[in-house]
Amino acid sequence: MTGEETVSTEADRLAGTIQLEDVIYFEVSAKRQESQGAVAPDAPPPTEVPIQVMIGQGLDRLLMRVVAEVASPQATFRVDVGAQFVLTEAAEPSPEVLVAFAGKNAMAILMPYVRESLMTMASRMRVPAPMLPLEQFRHLTPQGVTITE
């Protein structure tokens, strides 16, 4: 088994020993661009959305947060949402396993909340909703993840 396969297997094992306890919003905000009136409403959506992934690990809990900042020609949006998990078995996963778990599971859990928040804010502001390029979120790298204890 290669190193990547081992990490993937350990991430799958971790997924079997935790339960989603809560989804928590830390920030949901939007601001209309000052030049909004001069921008064509059919401007292309961003091809990449800057995201920050943070993982906090306690004795019997994991908190995974995703912060997405999207700038469209009409508005800027920021969504910071987290998933709190309870460990049902004692585990001390390595940073690589936490990153693999976040990429496989936490992103799949949190991205619908991010997308819904963006759609709701855009609708309330009467601007086109930004599209999230999904391919970007499929493979997290350790360089894109902050792990805290």
PDB file of N, CA and C in Angstrom, residues 17-76:
ATOM      1  N   THR A  17     -15.626   6.803  12.651  1.00  0.00           N
ATOM      2  CA  THR A  17     -15.574   6.935  14.107  1.00  0.00           C
ATOM      3  C   THR A  17     -16.012   8.315  14.597  1.00  0.00           C
ATOM      4  N   ILE A  18     -16.628   9.102  13.723  1.00  0.00           N
ATOM      5  CA  ILE A  18     -17.094  10.419  14.152  1.00  0.00           C
ATOM      6  C   ILE A  18     -18.545  10.626  13.747  1.00  0.00           C
ATOM      7  N   GLN A  19     -19.179  11.543  14.425  1.00  0.00           N
ATOM      8  CA  GLN A  19     -20.554  11.927  14.100  1.00  0.00           C
ATOM      9  C   GLN A  19     -20.620  13.433  13.955  1.00  0.00           C
ATOM     10  N   LEU A  20     -21.369  13.890  12.955  1.00  0.00           N
ATOM     11  CA  LEU A  20     -21.593  15.322  12.787  1.00  0.00           C
ATOM     12  C   LEU A  20     -22.515  15.784  13.900  1.00  0.00           C
ATOM     13  N   GLU A  21     -22.047  16.753  14.691  1.00  0.00           N
ATOM     14  CA  GLU A  21     -22.843  17.251  15.805  1.00  0.00           C
ATOM     15  C   GLU A  21     -23.580  18.533  15.451  1.00  0.00           C
ATOM     16  N   ASP A  22     -22.919  19.424  14.694  1.00  0.00           N
ATOM     17  CA  ASP A  22     -23.534  20.718  14.420  1.00  0.00           C
ATOM     18  C   ASP A  22     -22.832  21.384  13.245  1.00  0.00           C
ATOM     19  N   VAL A  23     -23.553  22.259  12.571  1.00  0.00           N
ATOM     20  CA  VAL A  23     -22.992  23.134  11.554  1.00  0.00           C
ATOM     21  C   VAL A  23     -23.165  24.548  12.076  1.00  0.00           C
ATOM     22  N   ILE A  24     -22.076  25.305  12.110  1.00  0.00           N
ATOM     23  CA  ILE A  24     -22.059  26.619  12.749  1.00  0.00           C
ATOM     24  C   ILE A  24     -21.616  27.670  11.737  1.00  0.00           C
ATOM     25  N   TYR A  25     -22.390  28.751  11.637  1.00  0.00           N
ATOM     26  CA  TYR A  25     -21.978  29.896  10.816  1.00  0.00           C
ATOM     27  C   TYR A  25     -21.197  30.859  11.688  1.00  0.00           C
ATOM     28  N   PHE A  26     -20.011  31.249  11.220  1.00  0.00           N
ATOM     29  CA  PHE A  26     -19.205  32.237  11.923  1.00  0.00           C
ATOM     30  C   PHE A  26     -19.354  33.614  11.285  1.00  0.00           C
ATOM     31  N   GLU A  27     -19.533  33.645   9.955  1.00  0.00           N
ATOM     32  CA  GLU A  27     -19.738  34.913   9.260  1.00  0.00           C
ATOM     33  C   GLU A  27     -20.414  34.645   7.918  1.00  0.00           C
ATOM     34  N   VAL A  28     -21.376  35.498   7.619  1.00  0.00           N
ATOM     35  CA  VAL A  28     -22.013  35.516   6.298  1.00  0.00           C
ATOM     36  C   VAL A  28     -22.190  36.987   5.965  1.00  0.00           C
ATOM     37  N   SER A  29     -21.476  37.450   4.935  1.00  0.00           N
ATOM     38  CA  SER A  29     -21.565  38.866   4.611  1.00  0.00           C
ATOM     39  C   SER A  29     -21.441  39.086   3.111  1.00  0.00           C
ATOM     40  N   ALA A  30     -21.984  40.212   2.677  1.00  0.00           N
ATOM     41  CA  ALA A  30     -21.903  40.601   1.271  1.00  0.00           C
ATOM     42  C   ALA A  30     -21.853  42.119   1.201  1.00  0.00           C
ATOM     43  N   LYS A  31     -21.164  42.605   0.177  1.00  0.00           N
ATOM     44  CA  LYS A  31     -21.064  44.052  -0.012  1.00  0.00           C
ATOM     45  C   LYS A  31     -21.135  44.335  -1.506  1.00  0.00           C
ATOM     46  N   ARG A  32     -22.023  45.253  -1.863  1.00  0.00           N
ATOM     47  CA  ARG A  32     -22.157  45.649  -3.263  1.00  0.00           C
ATOM     48  C   ARG A  32     -20.908  46.404  -3.694  1.00  0.00           C
ATOM     49  N   GLN A  33     -20.428  46.097  -4.894  1.00  0.00           N
ATOM     50  CA  GLN A  33     -19.264  46.806  -5.437  1.00  0.00           C
ATOM     51  C   GLN A  33     -19.654  48.242  -5.751  1.00  0.00           C
ATOM     52  N   GLU A  34     -18.751  49.173  -5.496  1.00  0.00           N
ATOM     53  CA  GLU A  34     -19.019  50.583  -5.767  1.00  0.00           C
ATOM     54  C   GLU A  34     -19.290  50.826  -7.246  1.00  0.00           C
ATOM     55  N   SER A  35     -18.583  50.101  -8.111  1.00  0.00           N
ATOM     56  CA  SER A  35     -18.737  50.314  -9.547  1.00  0.00           C
ATOM     57  C   SER A  35     -19.815  49.420 -10.152  1.00  0.00           C
ATOM     58  N   GLN A  36     -20.689  48.894  -9.326  1.00  0.00           N
ATOM     59  CA  GLN A  36     -21.680  47.908  -9.764  1.00  0.00           C
ATOM     60  C   GLN A  36     -22.503  48.382 -10.951  1.00  0.00           C
ATOM     61  N   GLY A  37     -22.848  49.637 -11.001  1.00  0.00           N
ATOM     62  CA  GLY A  37     -23.690  50.122 -12.083  1.00  0.00           C
ATOM     63  C   GLY A  37     -22.999  50.116 -13.432  1.00  0.00           C
ATOM     64  N   ALA A  38     -21.664  50.151 -13.466  1.00  0.00           N
ATOM     65  CA  ALA A  38     -20.932  50.227 -14.727  1.00  0.00           C
ATOM     66  C   ALA A  38     -20.515  48.858 -15.258  1.00  0.00           C
ATOM     67  N   VAL A  39     -20.803  47.782 -14.533  1.00  0.00           N
ATOM     68  CA  VAL A  39     -20.366  46.448 -14.926  1.00  0.00           C
ATOM     69  C   VAL A  39     -21.487  45.713 -15.635  1.00  0.00           C
ATOM     70  N   ALA A  40     -21.153  45.045 -16.706  1.00  0.00           N
ATOM     71  CA  ALA A  40     -22.148  44.253 -17.428  1.00  0.00           C
ATOM     72  C   ALA A  40     -22.641  43.117 -16.541  1.00  0.00           C
ATOM     73  N   PRO A  41     -23.955  42.921 -16.452  1.00  0.00           N
ATOM     74  CA  PRO A  41     -24.486  41.880 -15.569  1.00  0.00           C
ATOM     75  C   PRO A  41     -24.120  40.468 -16.025  1.00  0.00           C
ATOM     76  N   ASP A  42     -23.716  40.302 -17.269  1.00  0.00           N
ATOM     77  CA  ASP A  42     -23.387  38.961 -17.744  1.00  0.00           C
ATOM     78  C   ASP A  42     -21.874  38.706 -17.746  1.00  0.00           C
ATOM     79  N   ALA A  43     -21.139  39.414 -16.894  1.00  0.00           N
ATOM     80  CA  ALA A  43     -19.700  39.191 -16.787  1.00  0.00           C
ATOM     81  C   ALA A  43     -19.453  37.757 -16.335  1.00  0.00           C
ATOM     82  N   PRO A  44     -18.374  37.133 -16.807  1.00  0.00           N
ATOM     83  CA  PRO A  44     -18.148  35.724 -16.475  1.00  0.00           C
ATOM     84  C   PRO A  44     -17.909  35.518 -14.985  1.00  0.00           C
ATOM     85  N   PRO A  45     -18.344  34.361 -14.449  1.00  0.00           N
ATOM     86  CA  PRO A  45     -18.123  34.072 -13.031  1.00  0.00           C
ATOM     87  C   PRO A  45     -16.640  33.777 -12.778  1.00  0.00           C
ATOM     88  N   PRO A  46     -16.217  33.872 -11.529  1.00  0.00           N
ATOM     89  CA  PRO A  46     -14.812  33.564 -11.238  1.00  0.00           C
ATOM     90  C   PRO A  46     -14.511  32.094 -11.528  1.00  0.00           C
ATOM     91  N   THR A  47     -13.291  31.809 -11.965  1.00  0.00           N
ATOM     92  CA  THR A  47     -12.914  30.428 -12.235  1.00  0.00           C
ATOM     93  C   THR A  47     -12.293  29.769 -11.015  1.00  0.00           C
ATOM     94  N   GLU A  48     -11.939  30.565 -10.018  1.00  0.00           N
ATOM     95  CA  GLU A  48     -11.400  30.022  -8.784  1.00  0.00           C
ATOM     96  C   GLU A  48     -11.868  30.889  -7.632  1.00  0.00           C
ATOM     97  N   VAL A  49     -12.256  30.243  -6.542  1.00  0.00           N
ATOM     98  CA  VAL A  49     -12.733  30.948  -5.359  1.00  0.00           C
ATOM     99  C   VAL A  49     -11.706  30.752  -4.248  1.00  0.00           C
ATOM    100  N   PRO A  50     -11.139  31.835  -3.718  1.00  0.00           N
ATOM    101  CA  PRO A  50     -10.189  31.657  -2.618  1.00  0.00           C
ATOM    102  C   PRO A  50     -10.904  31.070  -1.405  1.00  0.00           C
ATOM    103  N   ILE A  51     -10.411  29.928  -0.943  1.00  0.00           N
ATOM    104  CA  ILE A  51     -10.977  29.334   0.264  1.00  0.00           C
ATOM    105  C   ILE A  51      -9.853  29.073   1.251  1.00  0.00           C
ATOM    106  N   GLN A  52     -10.238  29.086   2.497  1.00  0.00           N
ATOM    107  CA  GLN A  52      -9.328  28.732   3.571  1.00  0.00           C
ATOM    108  C   GLN A  52      -9.998  27.609   4.339  1.00  0.00           C
ATOM    109  N   VAL A  53      -9.266  26.558   4.612  1.00  0.00           N
ATOM    110  CA  VAL A  53      -9.788  25.431   5.378  1.00  0.00           C
ATOM    111  C   VAL A  53      -9.007  25.371   6.679  1.00  0.00           C
ATOM    112  N   MET A  54      -9.737  25.323   7.793  1.00  0.00           N
ATOM    113  CA  MET A  54      -9.110  25.246   9.104  1.00  0.00           C
ATOM    114  C   MET A  54      -9.652  24.026   9.829  1.00  0.00           C
ATOM    115  N   ILE A  55      -8.769  23.309  10.497  1.00  0.00           N
ATOM    116  CA  ILE A  55      -9.163  22.115  11.243  1.00  0.00           C
ATOM    117  C   ILE A  55      -8.684  22.282  12.675  1.00  0.00           C
ATOM    118  N   GLY A  56      -9.616  22.212  13.608  1.00  0.00           N
ATOM    119  CA  GLY A  56      -9.283  22.259  15.026  1.00  0.00           C
ATOM    120  C   GLY A  56      -9.571  20.909  15.642  1.00  0.00           C
ATOM    121  N   GLN A  57      -8.639  20.416  16.439  1.00  0.00           N
ATOM    122  CA  GLN A  57      -8.790  19.094  17.030  1.00  0.00           C
ATOM    123  C   GLN A  57      -8.699  19.204  18.534  1.00  0.00           C
ATOM    124  N   GLY A  58      -9.707  18.676  19.231  1.00  0.00           N
ATOM    125  CA  GLY A  58      -9.700  18.610  20.685  1.00  0.00           C
ATOM    126  C   GLY A  58      -9.637  17.162  21.123  1.00  0.00           C
ATOM    127  N   LEU A  59      -9.900  16.918  22.385  1.00  0.00           N
ATOM    128  CA  LEU A  59      -9.825  15.545  22.901  1.00  0.00           C
ATOM    129  C   LEU A  59     -10.838  14.625  22.242  1.00  0.00           C
ATOM    130  N   ASP A  60     -12.066  15.099  22.114  1.00  0.00           N
ATOM    131  CA  ASP A  60     -13.096  14.229  21.537  1.00  0.00           C
ATOM    132  C   ASP A  60     -13.882  14.928  20.434  1.00  0.00           C
ATOM    133  N   ARG A  61     -13.317  15.983  19.862  1.00  0.00           N
ATOM    134  CA  ARG A  61     -14.020  16.758  18.844  1.00  0.00           C
ATOM    135  C   ARG A  61     -13.077  17.192  17.727  1.00  0.00           C
ATOM    136  N   LEU A  62     -13.682  17.409  16.572  1.00  0.00           N
ATOM    137  CA  LEU A  62     -13.015  18.037  15.445  1.00  0.00           C
ATOM    138  C   LEU A  62     -13.899  19.172  14.973  1.00  0.00           C
ATOM    139  N   LEU A  63     -13.308  20.300  14.658  1.00  0.00           N
ATOM    140  CA  LEU A  63     -14.042  21.407  14.058  1.00  0.00           C
ATOM    141  C   LEU A  63     -13.360  21.715  12.734  1.00  0.00           C
ATOM    142  N   MET A  64     -14.108  21.607  11.657  1.00  0.00           N
ATOM    143  CA  MET A  64     -13.582  21.924  10.334  1.00  0.00           C
ATOM    144  C   MET A  64     -14.322  23.145   9.825  1.00  0.00           C
ATOM    145  N   ARG A  65     -13.556  24.167   9.460  1.00  0.00           N
ATOM    146  CA  ARG A  65     -14.149  25.416   8.968  1.00  0.00           C
ATOM    147  C   ARG A  65     -13.704  25.674   7.547  1.00  0.00           C
ATOM    148  N   VAL A  66     -14.617  26.232   6.791  1.00  0.00           N
ATOM    149  CA  VAL A  66     -14.330  26.664   5.423  1.00  0.00           C
ATOM    150  C   VAL A  66     -14.684  28.143   5.340  1.00  0.00           C
ATOM    151  N   VAL A  67     -13.734  28.940   4.881  1.00  0.00           N
ATOM    152  CA  VAL A  67     -13.968  30.365   4.646  1.00  0.00           C
ATOM    153  C   VAL A  67     -13.821  30.580   3.143  1.00  0.00           C
ATOM    154  N   ALA A  68     -14.890  31.020   2.516  1.00  0.00           N
ATOM    155  CA  ALA A  68     -14.871  31.291   1.073  1.00  0.00           C
ATOM    156  C   ALA A  68     -15.103  32.774   0.853  1.00  0.00           C
ATOM    157  N   GLU A  69     -14.261  33.365   0.017  1.00  0.00           N
ATOM    158  CA  GLU A  69     -14.418  34.768  -0.349  1.00  0.00           C
ATOM    159  C   GLU A  69     -14.555  34.832  -1.856  1.00  0.00           C
ATOM    160  N   VAL A  70     -15.680  35.374  -2.300  1.00  0.00           N
ATOM    161  CA  VAL A  70     -15.987  35.422  -3.727  1.00  0.00           C
ATOM    162  C   VAL A  70     -16.194  36.876  -4.130  1.00  0.00           C
ATOM    163  N   ALA A  71     -15.509  37.272  -5.184  1.00  0.00           N
ATOM    164  CA  ALA A  71     -15.697  38.615  -5.726  1.00  0.00           C
ATOM    165  C   ALA A  71     -16.271  38.476  -7.128  1.00  0.00           C
ATOM    166  N   SER A  72     -17.427  39.053  -7.318  1.00  0.00           N
ATOM    167  CA  SER A  72     -18.021  39.121  -8.653  1.00  0.00           C
ATOM    168  C   SER A  72     -17.965  40.585  -9.087  1.00  0.00           C
ATOM    169  N   PRO A  73     -18.282  40.872 -10.326  1.00  0.00           N
ATOM    170  CA  PRO A  73     -18.278  42.278 -10.739  1.00  0.00           C
ATOM    171  C   PRO A  73     -19.293  43.133  -9.971  1.00  0.00           C
ATOM    172  N   GLN A  74     -20.326  42.492  -9.425  1.00  0.00           N
ATOM    173  CA  GLN A  74     -21.376  43.242  -8.750  1.00  0.00           C
ATOM    174  C   GLN A  74     -21.226  43.318  -7.230  1.00  0.00           C
ATOM    175  N   ALA A  75     -20.583  42.309  -6.618  1.00  0.00           N
ATOM    176  CA  ALA A  75     -20.523  42.271  -5.153  1.00  0.00           C
ATOM    177  C   ALA A  75     -19.381  41.378  -4.689  1.00  0.00           C
ATOM    178  N   THR A  76     -19.016  41.548  -3.418  1.00  0.00           N
ATOM    179  CA  THR A  76     -18.085  40.625  -2.778  1.00  0.00           C
ATOM    180  C   THR A  76     -18.843  39.893  -1.681  1.00  0.00           C
TER     181      THR A  76
END
